[in-house]
Tab-separated table of C-alpha atoms in Angstrom:
chain	number	residue	atom	x	y	z
A	2	UNK	CA	-0.108	0.326	0.871
A	3	UNK	CA	3.116	2.490	0.417
A	4	UNK	CA	4.865	1.299	-2.147
A	5	UNK	CA	1.639	2.078	-4.037
A	6	UNK	CA	1.341	5.595	-2.793
A	7	UNK	CA	4.393	6.788	-3.007
A	8	UNK	CA	4.506	5.963	-7.548
A	9	UNK	CA	1.317	7.652	-6.921
A	10	UNK	CA	3.182	10.725	-5.649
A	11	UNK	CA	5.822	10.079	-7.513
A	12	UNK	CA	4.991	9.479	-10.934
A	13	UNK	CA	3.483	13.497	-11.036
A	14	UNK	CA	7.128	13.857	-11.954
A	15	UNK	CA	6.622	13.030	-14.611
A	16	UNK	CA	3.968	15.398	-16.838
A	17	UNK	CA	5.031	18.163	-14.678
A	18	UNK	CA	8.487	18.186	-15.140
A	19	UNK	CA	8.017	18.162	-18.866
A	20	UNK	CA	5.239	20.799	-18.191
A	21	UNK	CA	8.401	22.549	-17.069
A	22	UNK	CA	10.108	22.844	-19.443
A	23	UNK	CA	7.556	23.043	-21.777
A	24	UNK	CA	6.594	26.177	-19.772
A	25	UNK	CA	8.024	28.451	-22.181
A	26	UNK	CA	7.626	27.622	-25.535
A	27	UNK	CA	4.262	26.385	-25.243
A	28	UNK	CA	3.354	30.200	-24.256
A	29	UNK	CA	6.231	31.880	-26.818
A	30	UNK	CA	3.972	31.361	-30.092
A	31	UNK	CA	1.877	33.879	-27.896
A	32	UNK	CA	4.614	36.362	-27.745
A	33	UNK	CA	5.702	36.118	-30.900
A	34	UNK	CA	3.606	38.921	-32.839
A	35	UNK	CA	5.156	41.121	-30.445
A	36	UNK	CA	8.595	39.932	-30.956
A	37	UNK	CA	8.518	40.221	-34.082
A	38	UNK	CA	7.225	44.016	-33.425
A	39	UNK	CA	9.763	45.340	-31.510
A	40	UNK	CA	12.125	44.195	-33.900
A	41	UNK	CA	10.509	44.491	-36.688
A	42	UNK	CA	10.770	40.977	-38.318
A	43	UNK	CA	9.128	39.008	-41.900
A	44	UNK	CA	7.945	36.244	-41.914
A	45	UNK	CA	10.864	34.587	-42.413
A	46	UNK	CA	13.069	36.011	-39.637
A	47	UNK	CA	10.123	34.540	-36.976
A	48	UNK	CA	9.796	30.720	-38.726
A	49	UNK	CA	13.692	30.574	-38.351
A	50	UNK	CA	13.121	30.923	-34.407
A	51	UNK	CA	11.463	27.766	-34.634
A	52	UNK	CA	13.329	25.858	-37.352
A	53	UNK	CA	17.001	27.081	-35.593
A	54	UNK	CA	15.908	25.556	-32.007
A	55	UNK	CA	14.034	22.491	-33.571
A	56	UNK	CA	16.835	21.705	-35.850
A	57	UNK	CA	19.544	22.348	-32.983
A	58	UNK	CA	16.908	20.295	-30.660
A	59	UNK	CA	17.197	17.242	-33.346
A	60	UNK	CA	21.152	17.217	-33.361
A	61	UNK	CA	20.952	17.132	-29.533
A	62	UNK	CA	18.499	14.246	-28.634
A	63	UNK	CA	20.336	11.249	-29.945
A	64	UNK	CA	22.743	12.038	-27.467
A	65	UNK	CA	20.575	13.046	-25.153
A	66	UNK	CA	18.395	9.552	-25.548
A	67	UNK	CA	21.589	7.579	-24.796
A	68	UNK	CA	22.640	9.579	-21.973
A	69	UNK	CA	18.349	9.094	-20.428
A	70	UNK	CA	18.767	5.342	-21.028
A	71	UNK	CA	22.699	4.799	-18.924
A	72	UNK	CA	21.809	7.334	-16.737
A	73	UNK	CA	21.801	6.695	-12.595
A	74	UNK	CA	21.188	9.462	-10.794
A	75	UNK	CA	17.831	10.573	-12.420
A	76	UNK	CA	16.687	12.373	-9.695
A	77	UNK	CA	19.801	14.648	-10.023
A	78	UNK	CA	19.398	14.543	-13.030
A	79	UNK	CA	15.641	15.895	-13.797
A	80	UNK	CA	16.288	18.917	-11.919
A	81	UNK	CA	19.060	19.991	-14.581
A	82	UNK	CA	16.693	19.532	-17.463
A	83	UNK	CA	14.130	21.392	-15.650
A	84	UNK	CA	16.315	24.783	-14.107
A	85	UNK	CA	18.689	24.594	-17.380
A	86	UNK	CA	15.242	25.666	-19.371
A	87	UNK	CA	14.477	28.751	-16.958
A	88	UNK	CA	18.008	30.010	-17.615
A	89	UNK	CA	18.678	29.919	-20.639
A	90	UNK	CA	14.708	31.262	-20.925
A	91	UNK	CA	15.494	34.804	-18.190
A	92	UNK	CA	18.071	34.969	-20.510
A	93	UNK	CA	15.936	35.436	-23.493
A	94	UNK	CA	14.001	37.674	-21.933
A	95	UNK	CA	17.391	40.649	-22.044
A	96	UNK	CA	18.132	39.512	-25.758
A	97	UNK	CA	19.448	42.689	-27.250
A	98	UNK	CA	18.782	41.528	-30.657
A	99	UNK	CA	16.950	38.880	-32.753
A	100	UNK	CA	20.509	36.609	-33.103
A	101	UNK	CA	21.267	37.146	-29.387
A	102	UNK	CA	17.563	36.120	-28.853
A	103	UNK	CA	17.762	32.663	-30.599
A	104	UNK	CA	20.963	31.666	-29.408
A	105	UNK	CA	19.190	31.604	-26.541
A	106	UNK	CA	15.723	30.952	-27.368
A	107	UNK	CA	17.916	27.271	-28.998
A	108	UNK	CA	20.470	26.711	-25.771
A	109	UNK	CA	17.709	27.075	-23.235
A	110	UNK	CA	16.142	24.230	-25.219
A	111	UNK	CA	18.753	21.988	-23.704
A	112	UNK	CA	17.288	21.367	-20.784
A	113	UNK	CA	13.532	20.120	-22.419
A	114	UNK	CA	16.058	17.589	-25.095
A	115	UNK	CA	17.604	16.246	-22.133
A	116	UNK	CA	13.405	15.276	-20.449
A	117	UNK	CA	11.440	14.169	-23.367
A	118	UNK	CA	13.640	10.662	-23.937
A	119	UNK	CA	14.767	10.410	-19.492
A	120	UNK	CA	11.053	10.741	-18.871
A	121	UNK	CA	9.293	9.109	-21.573
A	122	UNK	CA	11.785	6.376	-21.396
A	123	UNK	CA	10.817	6.438	-17.748
A	124	UNK	CA	7.145	6.558	-17.586
A	125	UNK	CA	6.743	3.647	-20.083
A	126	UNK	CA	8.816	1.676	-18.348
A	127	UNK	CA	6.667	1.875	-14.548
A	128	UNK	CA	3.668	0.932	-16.906
A	129	UNK	CA	4.994	-1.345	-19.084
A	130	UNK	CA	1.492	-2.589	-20.177
A	131	UNK	CA	-0.442	0.938	-20.883
A	132	UNK	CA	2.167	2.117	-23.230
A	133	UNK	CA	-0.862	4.282	-24.200
A	134	UNK	CA	-1.914	5.878	-21.246
A	135	UNK	CA	1.832	5.934	-20.159
A	136	UNK	CA	2.702	8.180	-22.937
A	137	UNK	CA	-0.711	9.989	-22.166
A	138	UNK	CA	0.401	10.505	-18.911
A	139	UNK	CA	3.161	11.736	-20.176
A	140	UNK	CA	1.968	14.388	-22.785
A	141	UNK	CA	-0.421	15.760	-20.262
A	142	UNK	CA	2.347	17.461	-18.251
A	143	UNK	CA	3.003	19.111	-22.222
A	144	UNK	CA	-0.860	19.733	-22.455
A	145	UNK	CA	-0.267	21.659	-19.033
A	146	UNK	CA	2.260	23.397	-19.732
A	147	UNK	CA	0.388	24.365	-24.027
A	148	UNK	CA	-2.816	25.438	-22.014
A	149	UNK	CA	-1.329	26.760	-19.062
A	150	UNK	CA	1.927	28.719	-20.498
A	151	UNK	CA	0.065	30.863	-23.463
A	152	UNK	CA	-3.309	31.598	-21.008
A	153	UNK	CA	-1.062	33.402	-18.502
A	154	UNK	CA	0.693	34.730	-20.759
A	155	UNK	CA	-2.347	35.363	-22.930
A	156	UNK	CA	-3.757	37.509	-20.132
A	157	UNK	CA	-0.486	39.830	-18.964
A	158	UNK	CA	-0.760	40.914	-23.195
A	159	UNK	CA	-3.975	41.835	-22.104
A	160	UNK	CA	-3.496	43.510	-19.424
A	161	UNK	CA	-0.335	45.855	-20.047
A	162	UNK	CA	-2.122	48.352	-19.754
A	163	UNK	CA	-3.998	48.356	-16.097
A	164	UNK	CA	-2.174	45.607	-14.732
A	165	UNK	CA	1.450	45.329	-13.527
A	166	UNK	CA	3.480	42.558	-12.651
A	167	UNK	CA	5.025	42.426	-8.940
A	168	UNK	CA	8.673	43.912	-9.320
A	169	UNK	CA	8.491	44.219	-12.384
A	170	UNK	CA	7.766	47.358	-14.507
A	171	UNK	CA	4.636	46.732	-16.973
A	172	UNK	CA	4.569	44.200	-19.262
A	173	UNK	CA	6.308	43.540	-22.207
A	174	UNK	CA	6.566	40.236	-23.795
A	175	UNK	CA	9.941	40.043	-21.494
A	176	UNK	CA	8.422	40.935	-18.564
A	177	UNK	CA	5.981	38.013	-19.151
A	178	UNK	CA	8.746	35.404	-19.448
A	179	UNK	CA	10.220	36.452	-16.288
A	180	UNK	CA	7.259	36.174	-14.074
A	181	UNK	CA	6.911	32.703	-15.966
A	182	UNK	CA	9.965	31.847	-14.331
A	183	UNK	CA	8.675	32.609	-11.638
A	184	UNK	CA	6.174	29.641	-11.934
A	185	UNK	CA	8.703	27.418	-13.303
A	186	UNK	CA	10.602	27.589	-10.372
A	187	UNK	CA	8.250	26.728	-8.275
A	188	UNK	CA	7.403	23.876	-10.398
A	189	UNK	CA	10.631	22.536	-10.626
A	190	UNK	CA	11.133	22.235	-6.573
A	191	UNK	CA	8.181	19.904	-7.017
A	192	UNK	CA	9.842	17.869	-9.299
A	193	UNK	CA	12.667	17.543	-7.542
A	194	UNK	CA	10.639	16.198	-3.981
A	195	UNK	CA	9.104	14.001	-6.581
A	196	UNK	CA	10.902	12.366	-8.986
A	197	UNK	CA	13.180	11.437	-5.664
A	198	UNK	CA	10.113	9.674	-4.392
A	199	UNK	CA	9.686	8.009	-7.583
A	200	UNK	CA	13.542	6.508	-8.366
A	201	UNK	CA	13.629	5.608	-4.568
A	202	UNK	CA	10.168	3.011	-5.276
A	203	UNK	CA	10.529	2.061	-8.338
A	204	UNK	CA	13.201	0.391	-10.340
A	205	UNK	CA	14.600	1.078	-13.548
A	206	UNK	CA	16.469	-0.491	-15.707
A	207	UNK	CA	18.718	1.450	-17.135
A	208	UNK	CA	21.711	0.109	-20.122
A	209	UNK	CA	25.367	-0.214	-19.265
A	210	UNK	CA	26.136	0.913	-23.672
A	211	UNK	CA	24.521	2.865	-25.908
A	212	UNK	CA	22.743	0.421	-27.437
A	213	UNK	CA	22.736	2.845	-30.570
A	214	UNK	CA	23.173	-0.403	-33.010
A	215	UNK	CA	20.088	-1.557	-31.636
A	216	UNK	CA	18.287	1.832	-31.689
A	217	UNK	CA	18.873	2.631	-35.390
A	218	UNK	CA	17.903	-1.441	-36.790
A	219	UNK	CA	14.282	-0.787	-35.660
A	220	UNK	CA	13.877	2.009	-38.426
A	221	UNK	CA	13.657	-0.818	-40.391
A	222	UNK	CA	10.318	-2.031	-38.885
A	223	UNK	CA	7.583	-0.998	-41.868
A	224	UNK	CA	5.185	0.545	-38.979
A	225	UNK	CA	8.200	2.216	-37.752
A	226	UNK	CA	9.113	3.937	-40.568
A	227	UNK	CA	5.164	4.729	-41.619
A	228	UNK	CA	4.880	6.333	-37.213
A	229	UNK	CA	8.245	7.968	-38.933
A	230	UNK	CA	7.126	9.319	-42.057
A	231	UNK	CA	3.647	10.196	-40.204
A	232	UNK	CA	5.042	12.038	-37.959
A	233	UNK	CA	7.396	14.142	-39.751
A	234	UNK	CA	4.102	15.528	-41.204
A	235	UNK	CA	2.193	15.909	-38.357
A	236	UNK	CA	4.731	17.557	-36.111
A	237	UNK	CA	5.427	20.520	-39.706
A	238	UNK	CA	1.829	20.608	-39.959
A	239	UNK	CA	1.933	22.033	-35.759
A	240	UNK	CA	4.511	23.800	-36.152
A	241	UNK	CA	3.201	25.321	-39.928
A	242	UNK	CA	-0.096	26.258	-37.647
A	243	UNK	CA	1.605	27.393	-34.302
A	244	UNK	CA	4.788	29.689	-35.830
A	245	UNK	CA	1.470	31.175	-38.161
A	246	UNK	CA	-1.983	31.444	-36.242
A	247	UNK	CA	-1.321	34.379	-33.665
A	248	UNK	CA	0.129	36.533	-36.740
A	249	UNK	CA	-2.440	35.532	-38.893
A	250	UNK	CA	-5.928	36.162	-36.756
A	251	UNK	CA	-3.679	38.915	-35.065
A	252	UNK	CA	-3.568	40.273	-38.651
A	253	UNK	CA	-7.714	39.732	-38.190
A	254	UNK	CA	-9.532	39.595	-35.973
A	255	UNK	CA	-6.785	41.153	-32.913
A	256	UNK	CA	-3.528	40.048	-30.880
A	257	UNK	CA	-6.434	40.047	-27.707
A	258	UNK	CA	-8.735	36.901	-29.472
A	259	UNK	CA	-5.732	35.703	-31.585
A	260	UNK	CA	-3.870	34.779	-27.939
A	261	UNK	CA	-7.148	32.988	-27.263
A	262	UNK	CA	-7.202	30.598	-29.784
A	263	UNK	CA	-4.225	29.445	-29.744
A	264	UNK	CA	-4.481	29.221	-26.605
A	265	UNK	CA	-7.950	26.998	-26.968
A	266	UNK	CA	-5.987	24.972	-29.857
A	267	UNK	CA	-3.636	23.773	-27.303
A	268	UNK	CA	-6.049	23.263	-24.705
A	269	UNK	CA	-7.939	20.923	-27.210
A	270	UNK	CA	-5.144	19.115	-27.762
A	271	UNK	CA	-5.020	18.081	-24.609
A	272	UNK	CA	-8.028	16.621	-24.614
A	273	UNK	CA	-7.099	15.178	-28.066
A	274	UNK	CA	-4.305	13.510	-27.138
A	275	UNK	CA	-6.069	12.350	-23.703
A	276	UNK	CA	-8.807	10.997	-24.735
A	277	UNK	CA	-7.284	9.145	-27.925
A	278	UNK	CA	-5.035	8.467	-26.729
A	279	UNK	CA	-6.079	6.225	-24.172
A	280	UNK	CA	-8.991	5.429	-26.695
A	281	UNK	CA	-5.819	3.463	-28.748
A	282	UNK	CA	-4.736	1.212	-26.023
A	283	UNK	CA	-7.930	-0.451	-26.108
A	284	UNK	CA	-8.591	0.066	-30.482
A	285	UNK	CA	-7.012	-0.577	-33.491
A	286	UNK	CA	-4.325	2.503	-33.225
A	287	UNK	CA	-4.012	2.471	-37.060
A	288	UNK	CA	-7.451	4.062	-37.406
A	289	UNK	CA	-7.704	6.165	-34.886
A	290	UNK	CA	-4.889	7.872	-36.460
A	291	UNK	CA	-6.167	7.830	-39.957
A	292	UNK	CA	-10.009	9.759	-38.498
A	293	UNK	CA	-7.687	12.322	-36.416
A	294	UNK	CA	-5.228	13.035	-39.402
A	295	UNK	CA	-8.247	13.155	-41.607
A	296	UNK	CA	-11.082	15.681	-39.512
A	297	UNK	CA	-7.646	17.683	-38.433
A	298	UNK	CA	-6.739	18.423	-42.471
A	299	UNK	CA	-9.938	19.716	-43.121
A	300	UNK	CA	-10.841	21.709	-39.373
A	301	UNK	CA	-6.841	23.010	-40.244
A	302	UNK	CA	-8.098	24.048	-44.009
A	303	UNK	CA	-11.429	25.573	-43.007
A	304	UNK	CA	-9.499	27.788	-40.053
A	305	UNK	CA	-8.310	30.742	-42.618
A	306	UNK	CA	-11.988	30.785	-44.805
A	307	UNK	CA	-13.716	33.544	-42.549
A	308	UNK	CA	-13.856	36.544	-40.129
A	309	UNK	CA	-16.129	34.686	-37.904
A	310	UNK	CA	-15.025	34.145	-34.573
A	311	UNK	CA	-17.510	31.658	-33.346
A	312	UNK	CA	-16.854	29.733	-37.031
A	313	UNK	CA	-12.905	30.274	-36.229
A	314	UNK	CA	-13.049	29.077	-32.484
A	315	UNK	CA	-15.443	25.655	-34.359
A	316	UNK	CA	-12.357	25.177	-35.577
A	317	UNK	CA	-9.144	26.086	-34.407
A	318	UNK	CA	-10.942	23.931	-31.066
A	319	UNK	CA	-11.231	21.018	-33.725
A	320	UNK	CA	-7.940	21.635	-35.429
A	321	UNK	CA	-6.643	20.793	-32.090
A	322	UNK	CA	-7.880	18.759	-31.260
A	323	UNK	CA	-7.097	15.689	-33.709
A	324	UNK	CA	-4.170	16.917	-34.454
A	325	UNK	CA	-3.172	16.422	-30.252
A	326	UNK	CA	-4.051	13.007	-30.739
A	327	UNK	CA	-1.391	12.437	-33.668
A	328	UNK	CA	0.942	12.281	-31.168
A	329	UNK	CA	-0.455	10.254	-28.343
A	330	UNK	CA	-1.109	7.385	-30.965
A	331	UNK	CA	2.239	7.376	-32.969
A	332	UNK	CA	4.601	7.463	-30.227
A	333	UNK	CA	3.241	5.068	-28.593
A	334	UNK	CA	2.542	2.980	-32.041
A	335	UNK	CA	5.950	2.781	-32.689
A	336	UNK	CA	6.833	2.013	-28.036
A	337	UNK	CA	4.248	-1.173	-29.029
A	338	UNK	CA	7.775	-2.629	-30.873
A	339	UNK	CA	10.280	-1.288	-28.739
A	340	UNK	CA	12.255	-3.468	-25.633
A	341	UNK	CA	11.958	-1.844	-22.622
A	342	UNK	CA	16.217	-1.726	-21.926
A	343	UNK	CA	16.271	0.397	-24.891
A	344	UNK	CA	13.336	2.535	-25.319
A	345	UNK	CA	15.613	5.863	-24.090
A	346	UNK	CA	17.990	5.853	-27.219
A	347	UNK	CA	15.552	4.736	-30.123
A	348	UNK	CA	12.941	7.777	-28.553
A	349	UNK	CA	15.850	10.148	-28.900
A	350	UNK	CA	16.831	8.665	-32.695
A	351	UNK	CA	13.021	8.820	-33.383
A	352	UNK	CA	13.125	12.829	-32.159
A	353	UNK	CA	16.190	13.457	-33.768
A	354	UNK	CA	14.568	12.575	-37.383
A	355	UNK	CA	11.400	14.331	-36.230
A	356	UNK	CA	12.143	16.831	-34.890
A	357	UNK	CA	15.301	17.925	-37.648
A	358	UNK	CA	13.585	16.253	-41.213
A	359	UNK	CA	10.564	19.223	-39.727
A	360	UNK	CA	12.481	22.642	-38.824
A	361	UNK	CA	14.047	21.925	-42.750
A	362	UNK	CA	10.954	21.690	-43.999
A	363	UNK	CA	9.647	24.348	-42.008
A	364	UNK	CA	11.167	26.892	-43.304
A	365	UNK	CA	8.635	25.574	-46.857
A	366	UNK	CA	6.028	27.009	-45.307
A	367	UNK	CA	8.220	30.684	-44.352
A	368	UNK	CA	8.718	30.418	-48.235
A	369	UNK	CA	5.044	29.969	-49.075
A	370	UNK	CA	3.862	32.220	-46.566
A	371	UNK	CA	6.368	35.192	-48.336
A	372	UNK	CA	4.865	35.060	-51.295
A	373	UNK	CA	1.086	33.740	-50.754
A	374	UNK	CA	0.171	34.773	-47.347
A	375	UNK	CA	0.095	33.805	-42.992
A	376	UNK	CA	-3.197	31.891	-45.031
A	377	UNK	CA	-1.702	29.632	-47.225
A	378	UNK	CA	-0.096	28.095	-44.253
A	379	UNK	CA	-3.218	26.545	-43.027
A	380	UNK	CA	-4.058	25.213	-46.380
A	381	UNK	CA	0.027	24.281	-46.762
A	382	UNK	CA	-1.316	21.578	-43.608
A	383	UNK	CA	-4.459	20.580	-43.767
A	384	UNK	CA	-3.112	19.486	-47.400
A	385	UNK	CA	-0.045	17.665	-45.330
A	386	UNK	CA	-1.680	15.557	-43.053
A	387	UNK	CA	-4.708	14.204	-45.341
A	388	UNK	CA	-1.719	12.985	-47.669
A	389	UNK	CA	-0.133	11.370	-45.393
A	390	UNK	CA	-3.330	8.979	-44.564
A	391	UNK	CA	-1.822	7.368	-48.143
A	392	UNK	CA	1.153	5.921	-45.741
A	393	UNK	CA	-1.216	3.833	-43.199
A	394	UNK	CA	-3.146	2.612	-46.100
A	395	UNK	CA	-2.016	-2.230	-47.025
A	396	UNK	CA	-0.452	-2.453	-50.075
A	397	UNK	CA	-2.695	-5.051	-51.519
A	398	UNK	CA	-1.484	-8.586	-50.578
A	399	UNK	CA	0.516	-7.239	-46.983
A	400	UNK	CA	-0.519	-8.613	-44.686
A	401	UNK	CA	-1.790	-6.193	-41.860
A	402	UNK	CA	-0.057	-5.245	-38.690
A	403	UNK	CA	-0.432	-6.300	-35.196
A	404	UNK	CA	1.090	-3.775	-33.997
A	405	UNK	CA	-0.943	-0.490	-35.560
């Protein structure tokens, strides 16, 4: 009984740690229009902030996965990851130029990348028979950040003419970022305590070697190849939508309403990820994924058809719901085929490839937007998601995958 109680307390460290490392980047989308205005950035320069950060993440993911698989002092590791992000974004809030901002944000994300393979592999090893639930719990932490951070940042930005942060000047994107650092610092203290409880009461098998060879061999499995291809397309669509959603809506319905719509998109993603991710443990993951991609693509294409706020809210919400669901199902689909002792290095490899391709491809979205306008980002993303369904259609004569 005591062990179960400790496990229930300790397991909080995984989603809360995820929330901590994702908190800043989750709200960063809200701040983009204000950053772009201060530094006079064009569409390509805005996309470059995300592209460079994501490309650097891809480089760090592989060694991060290896490290997460062999590390034994897991509480210390978790704490370093969280506070690395806090320090990095605090420095970013003082950036005097666009280039310094990119460097600061990119360096801050090292902590986030250190966390993801570590957190996801840990929770899937603990809940080894419920990978969909484990992935959903892990993603729930990111979802807390994706809802809480933009909601708070949009409130502070919206109230910037009458609201003062304790000890800070009238809120700008800089002071809002610093204020959120206080919140994440408190999260970090809870992560330190709960992770100590978790790893004291559970035994997680670690590897004595990097196990990279086995991780690369898993990429030969057709089901993992399918999951990876779709994940790349889905992540590109996700980055494209979030990069330009607040900018597009700011131009059409105002910055305040735009920030609320971004929050709605992310909140819907939380619900979709948790609900459909858990259901995929009991059903066919491929069928759930096909439905999510289809409905998500339709909703995304419909976002720019009108300036009517109620219709925009519906399309943005549905887009977020189904795109959010894809993440959990895709990761669970891949991890169904990965042995526990190489989960961490495989996750590092998987996300390194995912973020590497997606970051470069985001420049294609930026090029399209610079030519056809911000609304084209949604058409491009929707069409890509629809086309990705082809990957899941069984080839004639092939056997149905039991892993899907």
